[in-house]
Structure formats: structure tokens, C-alpha cells
Tab-separated table of C-alpha atoms in Angstrom:
chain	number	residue	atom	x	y	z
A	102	UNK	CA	-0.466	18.282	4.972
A	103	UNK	CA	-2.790	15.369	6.369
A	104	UNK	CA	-3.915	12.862	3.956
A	105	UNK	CA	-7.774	11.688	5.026
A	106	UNK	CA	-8.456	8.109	4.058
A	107	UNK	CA	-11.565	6.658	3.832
A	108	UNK	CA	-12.473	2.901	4.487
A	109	UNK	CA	-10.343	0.174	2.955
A	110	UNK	CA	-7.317	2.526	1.501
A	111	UNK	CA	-4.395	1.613	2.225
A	112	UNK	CA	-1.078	3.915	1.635
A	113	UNK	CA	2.737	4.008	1.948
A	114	UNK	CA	4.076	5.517	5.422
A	115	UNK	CA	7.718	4.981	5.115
A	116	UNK	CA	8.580	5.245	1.518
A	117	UNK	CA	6.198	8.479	0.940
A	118	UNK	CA	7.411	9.801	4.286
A	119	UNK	CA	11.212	9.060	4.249
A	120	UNK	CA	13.125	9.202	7.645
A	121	UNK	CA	9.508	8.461	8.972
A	122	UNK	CA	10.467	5.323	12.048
A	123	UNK	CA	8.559	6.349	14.617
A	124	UNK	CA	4.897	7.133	14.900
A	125	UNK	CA	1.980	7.696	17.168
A	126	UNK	CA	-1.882	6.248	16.378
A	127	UNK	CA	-3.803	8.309	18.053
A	128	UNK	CA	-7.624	7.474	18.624
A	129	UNK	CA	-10.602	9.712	19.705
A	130	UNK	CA	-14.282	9.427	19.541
A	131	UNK	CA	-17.353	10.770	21.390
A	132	UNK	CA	-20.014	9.279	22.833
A	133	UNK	CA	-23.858	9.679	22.817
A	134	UNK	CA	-25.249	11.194	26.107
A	135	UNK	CA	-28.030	8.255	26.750
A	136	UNK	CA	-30.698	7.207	29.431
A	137	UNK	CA	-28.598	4.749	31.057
A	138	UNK	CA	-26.226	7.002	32.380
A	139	UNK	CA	-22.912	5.167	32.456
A	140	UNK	CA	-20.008	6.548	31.363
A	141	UNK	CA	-18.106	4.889	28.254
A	142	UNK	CA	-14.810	3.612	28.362
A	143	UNK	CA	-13.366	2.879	25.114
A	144	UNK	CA	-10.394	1.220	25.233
A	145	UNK	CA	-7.173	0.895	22.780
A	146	UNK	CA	-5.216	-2.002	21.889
A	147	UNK	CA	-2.638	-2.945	19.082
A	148	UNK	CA	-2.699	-7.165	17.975
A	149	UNK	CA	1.418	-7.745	17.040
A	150	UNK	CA	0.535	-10.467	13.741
A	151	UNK	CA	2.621	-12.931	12.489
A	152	UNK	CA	2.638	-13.986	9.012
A	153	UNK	CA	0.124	-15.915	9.130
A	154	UNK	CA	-2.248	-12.906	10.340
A	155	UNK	CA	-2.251	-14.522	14.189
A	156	UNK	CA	-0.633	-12.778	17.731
A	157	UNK	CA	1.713	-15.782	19.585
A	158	UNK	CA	1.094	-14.743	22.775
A	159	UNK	CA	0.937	-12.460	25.566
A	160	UNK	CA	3.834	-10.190	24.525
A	161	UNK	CA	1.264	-9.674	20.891
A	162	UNK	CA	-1.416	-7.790	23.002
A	163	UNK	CA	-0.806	-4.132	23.459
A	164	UNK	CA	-2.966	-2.997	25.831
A	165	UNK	CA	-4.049	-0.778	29.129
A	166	UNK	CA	-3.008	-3.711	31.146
A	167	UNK	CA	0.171	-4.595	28.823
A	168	UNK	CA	1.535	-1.532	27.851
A	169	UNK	CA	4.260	-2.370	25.780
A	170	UNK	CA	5.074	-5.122	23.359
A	171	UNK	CA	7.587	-6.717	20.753
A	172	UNK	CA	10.615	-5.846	22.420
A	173	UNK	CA	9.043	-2.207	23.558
A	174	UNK	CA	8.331	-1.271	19.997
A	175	UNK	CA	4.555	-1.124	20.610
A	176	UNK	CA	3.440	1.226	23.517
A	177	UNK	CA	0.073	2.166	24.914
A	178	UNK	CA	0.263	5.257	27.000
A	179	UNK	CA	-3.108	4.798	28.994
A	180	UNK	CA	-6.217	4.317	29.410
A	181	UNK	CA	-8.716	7.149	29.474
A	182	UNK	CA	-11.675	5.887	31.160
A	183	UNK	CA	-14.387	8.845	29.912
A	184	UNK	CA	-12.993	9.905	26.886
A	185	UNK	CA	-13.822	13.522	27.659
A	186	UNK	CA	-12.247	16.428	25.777
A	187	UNK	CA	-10.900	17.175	22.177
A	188	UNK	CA	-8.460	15.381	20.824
A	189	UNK	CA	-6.612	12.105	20.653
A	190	UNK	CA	-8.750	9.777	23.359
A	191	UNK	CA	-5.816	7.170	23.785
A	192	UNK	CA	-2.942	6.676	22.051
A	193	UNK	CA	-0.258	4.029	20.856
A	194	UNK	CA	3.195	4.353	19.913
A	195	UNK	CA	4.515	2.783	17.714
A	196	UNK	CA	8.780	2.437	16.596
A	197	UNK	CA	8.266	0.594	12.929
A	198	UNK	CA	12.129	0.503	12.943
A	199	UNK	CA	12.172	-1.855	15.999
A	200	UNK	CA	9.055	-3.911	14.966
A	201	UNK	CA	10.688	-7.382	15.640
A	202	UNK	CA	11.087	-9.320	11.727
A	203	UNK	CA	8.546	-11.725	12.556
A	204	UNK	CA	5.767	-9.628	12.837
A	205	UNK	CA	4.125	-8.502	9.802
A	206	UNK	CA	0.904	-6.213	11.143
A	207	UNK	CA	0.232	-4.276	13.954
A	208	UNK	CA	-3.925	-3.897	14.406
A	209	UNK	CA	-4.856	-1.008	16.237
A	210	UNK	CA	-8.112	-2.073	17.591
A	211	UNK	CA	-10.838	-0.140	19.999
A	212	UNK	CA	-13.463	-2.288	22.328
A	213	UNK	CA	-16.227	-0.941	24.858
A	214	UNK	CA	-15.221	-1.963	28.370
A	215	UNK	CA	-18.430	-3.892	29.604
A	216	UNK	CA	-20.358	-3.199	26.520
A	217	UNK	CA	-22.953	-5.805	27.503
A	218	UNK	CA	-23.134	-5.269	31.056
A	219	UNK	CA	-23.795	-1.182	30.443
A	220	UNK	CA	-25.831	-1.732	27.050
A	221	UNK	CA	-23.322	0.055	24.920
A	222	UNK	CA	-22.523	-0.438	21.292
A	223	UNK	CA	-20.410	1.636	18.627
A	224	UNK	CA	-23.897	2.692	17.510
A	225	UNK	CA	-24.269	5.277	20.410
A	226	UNK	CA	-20.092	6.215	19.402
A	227	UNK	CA	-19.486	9.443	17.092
A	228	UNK	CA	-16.688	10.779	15.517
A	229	UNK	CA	-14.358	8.135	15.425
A	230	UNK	CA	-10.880	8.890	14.136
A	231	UNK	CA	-7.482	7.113	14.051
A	232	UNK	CA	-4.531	9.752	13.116
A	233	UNK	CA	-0.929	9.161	12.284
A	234	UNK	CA	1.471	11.726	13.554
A	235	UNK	CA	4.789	11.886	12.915
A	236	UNK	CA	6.326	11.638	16.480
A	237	UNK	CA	9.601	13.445	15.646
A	238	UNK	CA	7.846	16.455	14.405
A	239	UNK	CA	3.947	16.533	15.420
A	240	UNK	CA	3.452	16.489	12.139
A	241	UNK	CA	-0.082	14.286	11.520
A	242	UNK	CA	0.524	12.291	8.627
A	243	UNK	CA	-2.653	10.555	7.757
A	244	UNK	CA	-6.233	10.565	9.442
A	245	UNK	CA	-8.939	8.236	8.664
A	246	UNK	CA	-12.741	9.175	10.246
A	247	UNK	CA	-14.799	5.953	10.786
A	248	UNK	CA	-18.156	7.469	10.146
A	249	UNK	CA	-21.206	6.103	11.666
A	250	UNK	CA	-21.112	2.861	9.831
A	251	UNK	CA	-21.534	0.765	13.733
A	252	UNK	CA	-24.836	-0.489	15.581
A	253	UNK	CA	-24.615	-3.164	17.537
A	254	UNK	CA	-20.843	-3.723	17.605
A	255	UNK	CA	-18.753	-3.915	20.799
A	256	UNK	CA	-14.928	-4.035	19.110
A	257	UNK	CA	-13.726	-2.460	15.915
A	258	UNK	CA	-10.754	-2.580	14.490
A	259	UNK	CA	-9.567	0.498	13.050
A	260	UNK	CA	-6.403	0.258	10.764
A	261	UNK	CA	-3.381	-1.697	10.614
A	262	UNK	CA	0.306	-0.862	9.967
A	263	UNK	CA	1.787	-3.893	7.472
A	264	UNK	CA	5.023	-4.478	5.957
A	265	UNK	CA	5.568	-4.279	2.362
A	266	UNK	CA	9.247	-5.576	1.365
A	267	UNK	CA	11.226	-3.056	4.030
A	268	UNK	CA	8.432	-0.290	3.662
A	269	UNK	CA	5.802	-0.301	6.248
A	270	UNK	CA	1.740	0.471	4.860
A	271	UNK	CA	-1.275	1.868	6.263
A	272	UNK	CA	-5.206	0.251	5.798
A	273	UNK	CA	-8.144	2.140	6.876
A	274	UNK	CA	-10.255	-0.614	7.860
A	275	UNK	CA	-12.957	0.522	10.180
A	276	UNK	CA	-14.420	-3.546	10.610
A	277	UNK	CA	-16.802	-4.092	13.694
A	278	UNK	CA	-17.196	-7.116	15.807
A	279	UNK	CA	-19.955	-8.190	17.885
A	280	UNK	CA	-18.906	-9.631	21.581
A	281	UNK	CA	-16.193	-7.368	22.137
A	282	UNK	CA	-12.561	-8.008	23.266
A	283	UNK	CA	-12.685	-11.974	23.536
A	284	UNK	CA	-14.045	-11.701	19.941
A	285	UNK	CA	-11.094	-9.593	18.971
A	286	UNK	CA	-8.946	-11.928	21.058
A	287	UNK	CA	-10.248	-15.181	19.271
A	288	UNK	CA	-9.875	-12.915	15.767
A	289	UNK	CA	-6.194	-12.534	16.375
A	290	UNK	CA	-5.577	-16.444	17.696
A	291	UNK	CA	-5.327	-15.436	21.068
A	292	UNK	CA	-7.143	-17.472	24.232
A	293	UNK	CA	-9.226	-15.444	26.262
């Protein structure tokens, strides 16, 4: 059975889910039908963090363009450019037993592709989600529903995967951003 978290909870994958290594984050959302008549397209991406809560470098940034990172433990499996339809919108997955040691979080982060340039915001998003499943068995382990808490955001960033001792966690964090990816970017120490 599916645990549903709600903002800020954070629970044990691996030691409540033993045998649990490899996993799939899958996202979905809908959008608001609007005036301005451009699509959406929401986009994915997973920040590999060091210690010290910062991504090195290129090889950190999981994302439509980068599809895999920290030695191919971290893979998006592509972009969805109208995120029409049920279901998972875009999805990441992700092998916690190949995380390399020196990472310590993986955030799994969603931005509006030319949010500024089409006037969109999370405000005009519904029904965000982020689910764990269980890639071994389609089993969803966890699901946590953002709720409508956006307006004038561009970038959120939805949960993170940490490490606690040799057990890998899960926060619901559901934080928005204003100015989109390169705020997300500077967020996480990267250059944009």
C-alpha cells in the first residue's frame, strides 16, 4: 500500500522497504487551459548534492538534455513536451545502490520551459504529484500531491532522496522558486 505524504515529511525508503535499490520518481501534473494558448512544457530534472548541499558540475544535472548522471545511477527517460494524458508526466530513475559515496541528495526538481516568455507560472499548474515506485515490482511506494500552494513560481522542487548512515530517506518538499531553471541552477551551485 502507498504511503501519501504531505509537505515537509520525510520517511525511510530502504530500511522500511528492504531489498528496495532501485526506484523510479515519477512526476505528473495538469495544466490550466488559458487565453494565451501555448502549450506547457514542464520539465524534470534531478540536482546530484554533495555534502555540502551543492552539484560539482555537469555530470550533477539530470536532465532532458543530460539524461543520465553519477556514473548512470540517475536517469531521465524524456521529456514530454505537453504533458497530456493520465499518469506519470516524466520520469527519473533512480539506482540508490549505485549513487556514487560522495553524493548525499538527489533533488528531483520541475521548471516551466519559457515560463516568462509564454506567461506561465505553477499557479495555472494542478495536480502535481511526485510518486515512488518500486521499479522491480511496480509497486508505488510513496506519493506526495503538491496541492495548489504555487502563483507566480517558475521552478519547484519537489522532494529529495538523502542518505541517512547506509539507508537512503525521502522529503516531501514542494518549495517554489521564482526565475525558473537558472534560479534552480544558482540554488544547487551550478553556473548557468
Amino acid at each position: 500500500m502507498s504511503i501519501n505524504l504531505s509537505k515537509g515529511q520525510r520517511i525511510d525508503l530502504t530500511k522500511t522497504n528492504p531489498g528496495l535499490t532501485k526506484v523510479v520518481a515519477g512526476l505528473g501534473w495538469d495544466t490550466n487551459k488559458y487565453s494565451g494558448g501555448q502549450d506547457f512544457d514542464l520539465d524534470a530534472s534531478a540536482f546530484l548534492l554533495y555534502e555540502d548541499g551543492k552539484a560539482k558540475g555537469s555530470d550533477d544535472f539530470v536532465f532532458y538534455n543530460n539524461k543520465s548522471g553519477g556514473n548512470n545511477s540517475v536517469v531521465h527517460t524524456g521529456d514530454n513536451r505537453t504533458g497530456e494524458g493520465d499518469g506519470d508526466d516524466e520520469q527519473i530513475l533512480v539506482d540508490l545502490s549505485r549513487i556514487p559515496a560522495a553524493i548525499h541528495r538527489i533533488g528531483i526538481t520541475v521548471t516551466i520551459h519559457d515560463a516568462d516568455a509564454r506567461a506561465q507560472n505553477f499557479g495555472q499548474v494542478t495536480n502535481a504529484f511526485v510518486r515512488v515506485v518500486d521499479e522491480a515490482s511496480n509497486r508505488e511506494v510513496l506519493r506526495f500531491d503538491l496541492g495548489e500552494d504555487f502563483s507566480t513560481e517558475t521552478a519547484v522542487v519537489f522532494c529529495e532522496f538523502y542518505r541517512h548512515g547506509a539507508e537512503w530517506k525521502f522529503q516531501a518538499i514542494g518549495s517554489g522558486f521564482s526565475g525558473g531553471l537558472a534560479a534552480l541552477c544558482r540554488n544547487y551551485g551550478l553556473d548557468v
